Amino acid sequence: MSIRLFDLTGRRALITGSSQGIGYAMAEGLARAGAEIVLNGRDEAKLRAAAQRLGAKHTLSFDATDHEAVRKSVDGFEADVGAIDILVNNAGMQHRTPLEDFPADAFERLLKTNISTVFNVGQAVARHMIRRGAGKIINIASVQTALARPGIAPYTATKGAVGNLTKGMATDWAKYGLQCNAIAPGYFDTPLNAALVADPDFSAWLEKRTPAGRWGKVEELVGACIFLSSDASSFVNGHVLYVDGGITVSL
C-alpha cells in the first residue's frame, strides 16, 4: 500500500470547534498531512490565536448552531476562496447533572450544540461536495455513542444521535461520492474533561476500566482522522471508529 494513500496535499479541511482540544489537535494533524486547514469557533480571539500558532490562512467564526449563519458562511467561503474537501464536525459540549435534576435549558443546549451543528455544517458543506462528486465528512462521536455513565444521560443521547446521523449521511450521500464516517474518542485529557482529569478517584477508576490503563492523548486521534480524510478510506462509509484504549470492548 502506497503511503500516498494518506497524503492530503492539495485538499482543504474545515474543522469546527478547532481553537482548542480535540479540534485543535486534529487541525494540526491534518495540516502536517498536507491539508490546508480552515479553523472554526465562536470566540474570535481564541480562534485568531489558534490560527497564528498553526499558521492557518483561513478562519470562519460562525456559530455552528445557527443554520442560516452556517449556510451563508460556507457558501461565501466556497465562492470566494474555494472548495472544502474535508469536514470535521467537532463542535460539542458537556453538562453533568443527575438526570432527575437535569435542567431543561441545558438539555436544549446539548441538542443544539452536539446534534444540530453536525446537521447544519454537514448539510451546508455536503451540498457543494455533492456537486463536485467527492468529499469527506468526519463527525466526532464518543464512547457514549455506545455506552452510558451516571449524570450524562442527555449527552449520551446526543452522541448516540451523532452515530446514527453519520449512518444516515452515508446512506444518502455515498452515491454522490462522499464518505461520511465518525470517530468516537474514549476518555481524553481535554478541556471538556478537565473536571474528570482533576478527580483522582475518577482517574483511578478509568485506569482500571480501560484495557490500555490510561487517559488518551489528543494526538492519538490524529491517525484516525487522517485515515478517514484520505484516499485510504475510499470504501469506508457510515462507520464509527472507536479510539478508546479498548474501553468499549471490555467488561
Short mmCIF file of C-alpha atoms in Angstrom, two decimals:
data_model
loop_
_atom_site.label_atom_id
_atom_site.label_comp_id
_atom_site.label_asym_id
_atom_site.label_seq_id
_atom_site.Cartn_x
_atom_site.Cartn_y
_atom_site.Cartn_z
CA MET A 1 0.00 0.00 0.00
CA SER A 2 1.44 3.35 -1.02
CA ILE A 3 1.99 5.94 1.70
CA ARG A 4 0.48 8.44 -0.74
CA LEU A 5 -2.90 7.00 0.16
CA PHE A 6 -2.67 9.13 3.32
CA ASP A 7 -1.37 12.28 1.61
CA LEU A 8 -3.75 15.25 1.95
CA THR A 9 -1.72 17.68 -0.16
CA GLY A 10 -3.97 19.94 -2.20
CA ARG A 11 -7.05 19.39 -0.04
CA ARG A 12 -8.77 21.85 2.23
CA ALA A 13 -10.27 20.85 5.61
CA LEU A 14 -12.76 22.72 7.77
CA ILE A 15 -12.67 21.71 11.43
CA THR A 16 -15.41 23.05 13.69
CA GLY A 17 -14.60 23.90 17.29
CA SER A 18 -10.91 23.91 16.50
CA SER A 19 -9.49 26.65 18.71
CA GLN A 20 -8.63 24.11 21.45
CA GLY A 21 -8.76 20.48 22.50
CA ILE A 22 -9.54 17.67 20.08
CA GLY A 23 -10.45 20.04 17.23
CA TYR A 24 -7.13 21.86 17.50
CA ALA A 25 -5.17 18.59 17.59
CA MET A 26 -6.97 17.31 14.51
CA ALA A 27 -6.41 20.55 12.65
CA GLU A 28 -2.71 20.39 13.47
CA GLY A 29 -2.52 16.76 12.34
CA LEU A 30 -4.35 17.36 9.07
CA ALA A 31 -2.03 20.27 8.34
CA ARG A 32 1.00 18.04 8.90
CA ALA A 33 -0.51 15.56 6.41
CA GLY A 34 -0.59 18.31 3.79
CA ALA A 35 -4.09 19.75 4.09
CA GLU A 36 -4.87 23.45 4.09
CA ILE A 37 -6.88 23.95 7.26
CA VAL A 38 -9.83 26.24 7.98
CA LEU A 39 -10.43 26.82 11.69
CA ASN A 40 -13.83 27.50 13.21
CA GLY A 41 -15.05 28.71 16.59
CA ARG A 42 -17.29 31.29 18.22
CA ASP A 43 -14.60 33.06 20.27
CA GLU A 44 -12.78 35.17 17.68
CA ALA A 45 -9.82 35.97 19.94
CA LYS A 46 -9.17 32.28 20.67
CA LEU A 47 -9.67 31.48 17.00
CA ARG A 48 -7.11 34.08 15.88
CA ALA A 49 -4.60 32.82 18.46
CA ALA A 50 -5.05 29.22 17.29
CA ALA A 51 -4.69 30.23 13.65
CA GLN A 52 -1.47 32.10 14.43
CA ARG A 53 0.00 29.09 16.26
CA LEU A 54 -0.92 26.72 13.43
CA GLY A 55 -0.11 29.08 10.57
CA ALA A 56 -3.65 28.70 9.25
CA LYS A 57 -4.60 31.11 6.47
CA HIS A 58 -8.34 30.80 6.94
CA THR A 59 -10.79 31.06 9.83
CA LEU A 60 -14.59 31.02 9.89
CA SER A 61 -16.15 32.33 13.08
CA PHE A 62 -19.76 31.28 12.50
CA ASP A 63 -21.95 29.85 15.27
CA ALA A 64 -22.47 26.25 14.18
CA THR A 65 -25.85 26.11 15.96
CA ASP A 66 -27.23 28.81 13.62
CA HIS A 67 -28.35 27.07 10.41
CA GLU A 68 -28.63 30.19 8.28
CA ALA A 69 -25.33 31.67 9.50
CA VAL A 70 -23.58 28.39 8.70
CA ARG A 71 -25.05 28.25 5.21
CA LYS A 72 -24.07 31.83 4.41
CA SER A 73 -20.55 31.38 5.76
CA VAL A 74 -19.90 28.11 3.93
CA ASP A 75 -21.42 29.33 0.67
CA GLY A 76 -19.41 32.55 0.88
CA PHE A 77 -16.17 30.69 1.55
CA GLU A 78 -16.75 28.29 -1.33
CA ALA A 79 -17.45 31.21 -3.67
CA ASP A 80 -14.60 33.46 -2.51
CA VAL A 81 -11.82 31.02 -1.57
CA GLY A 82 -12.56 27.56 -2.92
CA ALA A 83 -13.68 24.04 -2.15
CA ILE A 84 -13.94 22.47 1.29
CA ASP A 85 -12.84 18.89 0.60
CA ILE A 86 -12.89 17.61 4.18
CA LEU A 87 -15.22 18.49 7.04
CA VAL A 88 -14.56 17.52 10.65
CA ASN A 89 -17.69 18.16 12.74
CA ASN A 90 -16.06 18.51 16.13
CA ALA A 91 -18.03 21.26 17.95
CA GLY A 92 -19.59 19.93 21.14
CA MET A 93 -20.27 20.47 24.83
CA GLN A 94 -20.89 18.52 28.04
CA HIS A 95 -23.14 19.10 31.06
CA ARG A 96 -23.03 16.81 34.09
CA THR A 97 -26.10 16.57 36.35
CA PRO A 98 -28.15 13.60 37.57
CA LEU A 99 -30.95 13.01 35.08
CA GLU A 100 -33.74 13.66 37.60
CA ASP A 101 -32.32 17.15 38.19
CA PHE A 102 -31.11 17.90 34.67
CA PRO A 103 -32.11 21.46 33.65
CA ALA A 104 -34.32 21.67 30.57
CA ASP A 105 -32.34 24.58 29.15
CA ALA A 106 -29.08 22.60 29.47
CA PHE A 107 -30.73 19.69 27.64
CA GLU A 108 -31.73 22.00 24.79
CA ARG A 109 -28.20 23.45 24.58
CA LEU A 110 -26.77 19.94 24.31
CA LEU A 111 -29.16 19.10 21.48
CA LYS A 112 -28.24 22.25 19.56
CA THR A 113 -24.50 22.05 20.18
CA ASN A 114 -23.94 18.32 19.74
CA ILE A 115 -26.54 17.37 17.11
CA SER A 116 -27.78 20.46 15.26
CA THR A 117 -24.22 21.56 14.47
CA VAL A 118 -23.49 18.24 12.75
CA PHE A 119 -26.63 18.64 10.64
CA ASN A 120 -26.10 22.36 9.94
CA VAL A 121 -22.47 22.25 8.86
CA GLY A 122 -22.74 18.80 7.31
CA GLN A 123 -25.61 19.83 5.07
CA ALA A 124 -24.06 23.17 4.08
CA VAL A 125 -20.73 21.59 3.11
CA ALA A 126 -22.24 18.45 1.56
CA ARG A 127 -24.28 20.45 -0.94
CA HIS A 128 -21.03 21.64 -2.51
CA MET A 129 -19.35 18.23 -2.21
CA ILE A 130 -22.30 16.59 -3.96
CA ARG A 131 -21.96 18.98 -6.88
CA ARG A 132 -18.26 18.05 -7.17
CA GLY A 133 -18.89 14.32 -6.70
CA ALA A 134 -16.40 13.92 -3.84
CA GLY A 135 -15.90 14.78 -0.19
CA LYS A 136 -15.05 13.54 3.29
CA ILE A 137 -17.21 14.20 6.35
CA ILE A 138 -15.97 13.09 9.77
CA ASN A 139 -18.29 13.54 12.74
CA ILE A 140 -16.92 13.38 16.28
CA ALA A 141 -18.94 10.89 18.29
CA SER A 142 -17.90 9.40 21.66
CA VAL A 143 -17.71 6.20 23.65
CA GLN A 144 -21.08 7.47 24.86
CA THR A 145 -22.35 6.65 21.38
CA ALA A 146 -22.33 3.07 22.69
CA LEU A 147 -22.09 3.38 26.49
CA ALA A 148 -23.71 5.37 29.31
CA ARG A 149 -22.48 6.74 32.62
CA PRO A 150 -24.36 8.34 35.51
CA GLY A 151 -25.00 12.07 35.25
CA ILE A 152 -24.63 12.50 31.48
CA ALA A 153 -27.74 10.83 30.03
CA PRO A 154 -28.61 13.74 27.67
CA TYR A 155 -25.01 13.89 26.40
CA THR A 156 -25.19 10.14 25.79
CA ALA A 157 -28.40 10.67 23.81
CA THR A 158 -26.76 13.33 21.64
CA LYS A 159 -23.74 11.20 20.86
CA GLY A 160 -25.96 8.24 20.00
CA ALA A 161 -27.69 10.58 17.58
CA VAL A 162 -24.36 11.61 16.04
CA GLY A 163 -23.59 7.97 15.35
CA ASN A 164 -26.93 7.41 13.64
CA LEU A 165 -26.82 10.71 11.75
CA THR A 166 -23.44 9.61 10.41
CA LYS A 167 -25.04 6.41 9.11
CA GLY A 168 -27.82 8.48 7.55
CA MET A 169 -25.35 10.80 5.84
CA ALA A 170 -23.56 7.81 4.34
CA THR A 171 -26.83 6.26 3.22
CA ASP A 172 -27.98 9.44 1.49
CA TRP A 173 -24.67 10.77 0.15
CA ALA A 174 -22.41 7.81 -0.67
CA LYS A 175 -24.00 7.63 -4.12
CA TYR A 176 -22.63 11.12 -4.78
CA GLY A 177 -19.05 10.12 -3.98
CA LEU A 178 -18.96 11.24 -0.34
CA GLN A 179 -17.54 9.19 2.53
CA CYS A 180 -19.22 10.03 5.84
CA ASN A 181 -17.82 8.44 8.99
CA ALA A 182 -17.36 9.16 12.68
CA ILE A 183 -14.55 8.98 15.21
CA ALA A 184 -15.63 8.02 18.73
CA PRO A 185 -12.98 9.08 21.24
CA GLY A 186 -12.72 7.43 24.62
CA TYR A 187 -11.57 9.41 27.63
CA PHE A 188 -9.04 12.02 26.56
CA ASP A 189 -7.29 14.71 28.55
CA THR A 190 -9.05 17.77 27.10
CA PRO A 191 -10.60 21.00 28.44
CA LEU A 192 -14.03 19.32 28.17
CA ASN A 193 -12.85 16.64 30.61
CA ALA A 194 -10.87 18.93 32.91
CA ALA A 195 -13.10 18.22 35.93
CA LEU A 196 -12.67 14.46 35.48
CA VAL A 197 -8.92 14.67 34.91
CA ALA A 198 -8.63 16.62 38.16
CA ASP A 199 -10.60 13.97 40.09
CA PRO A 200 -8.15 11.32 41.39
CA ASP A 201 -10.95 8.84 42.12
CA PHE A 202 -12.28 9.07 38.58
CA SER A 203 -8.81 8.76 37.06
CA ALA A 204 -8.14 5.68 39.17
CA TRP A 205 -11.45 4.16 38.05
CA LEU A 206 -10.72 4.97 34.41
CA GLU A 207 -7.26 3.41 34.51
CA LYS A 208 -8.77 0.17 35.86
CA ARG A 209 -11.72 0.22 33.45
CA THR A 210 -9.68 0.88 30.29
CA PRO A 211 -7.56 -2.02 28.98
CA ALA A 212 -4.85 0.46 27.94
CA GLY A 213 -4.78 1.65 31.58
CA ARG A 214 -4.65 5.40 30.99
CA TRP A 215 -6.22 8.58 29.61
CA GLY A 216 -5.87 9.10 25.87
CA LYS A 217 -3.70 11.84 24.42
CA VAL A 218 -5.37 14.07 21.82
CA GLU A 219 -2.58 13.44 19.30
CA GLU A 220 -3.65 9.78 19.31
CA LEU A 221 -6.80 10.77 17.41
CA VAL A 222 -4.88 12.25 14.50
CA GLY A 223 -4.13 8.98 12.67
CA ALA A 224 -7.80 8.03 12.57
CA CYS A 225 -8.69 11.50 11.28
CA ILE A 226 -6.06 11.35 8.52
CA PHE A 227 -7.23 7.87 7.51
CA LEU A 228 -10.88 8.94 7.21
CA SER A 229 -9.85 12.14 5.38
CA SER A 230 -7.68 10.38 2.80
CA ASP A 231 -7.95 8.07 -0.19
CA ALA A 232 -7.12 5.18 2.14
CA SER A 233 -10.77 5.18 3.29
CA SER A 234 -12.36 5.40 -0.18
CA PHE A 235 -14.72 2.45 0.52
CA VAL A 236 -15.35 3.16 4.21
CA ASN A 237 -18.78 4.68 4.76
CA GLY A 238 -21.12 5.06 7.73
CA HIS A 239 -18.53 3.64 10.11
CA VAL A 240 -17.99 4.69 13.73
CA LEU A 241 -14.31 4.23 14.58
CA TYR A 242 -13.74 3.92 18.33
CA VAL A 243 -10.39 5.28 19.54
CA ASP A 244 -10.75 4.44 23.19
CA GLY A 245 -7.97 2.24 24.52
CA GLY A 246 -10.35 -0.72 24.39
CA ILE A 247 -12.97 0.53 26.84
CA THR A 248 -15.95 -0.34 24.61
CA VAL A 249 -14.86 -3.96 24.10
CA SER A 250 -14.04 -4.92 27.67
CA LEU A 251 -16.11 -5.65 30.73
#
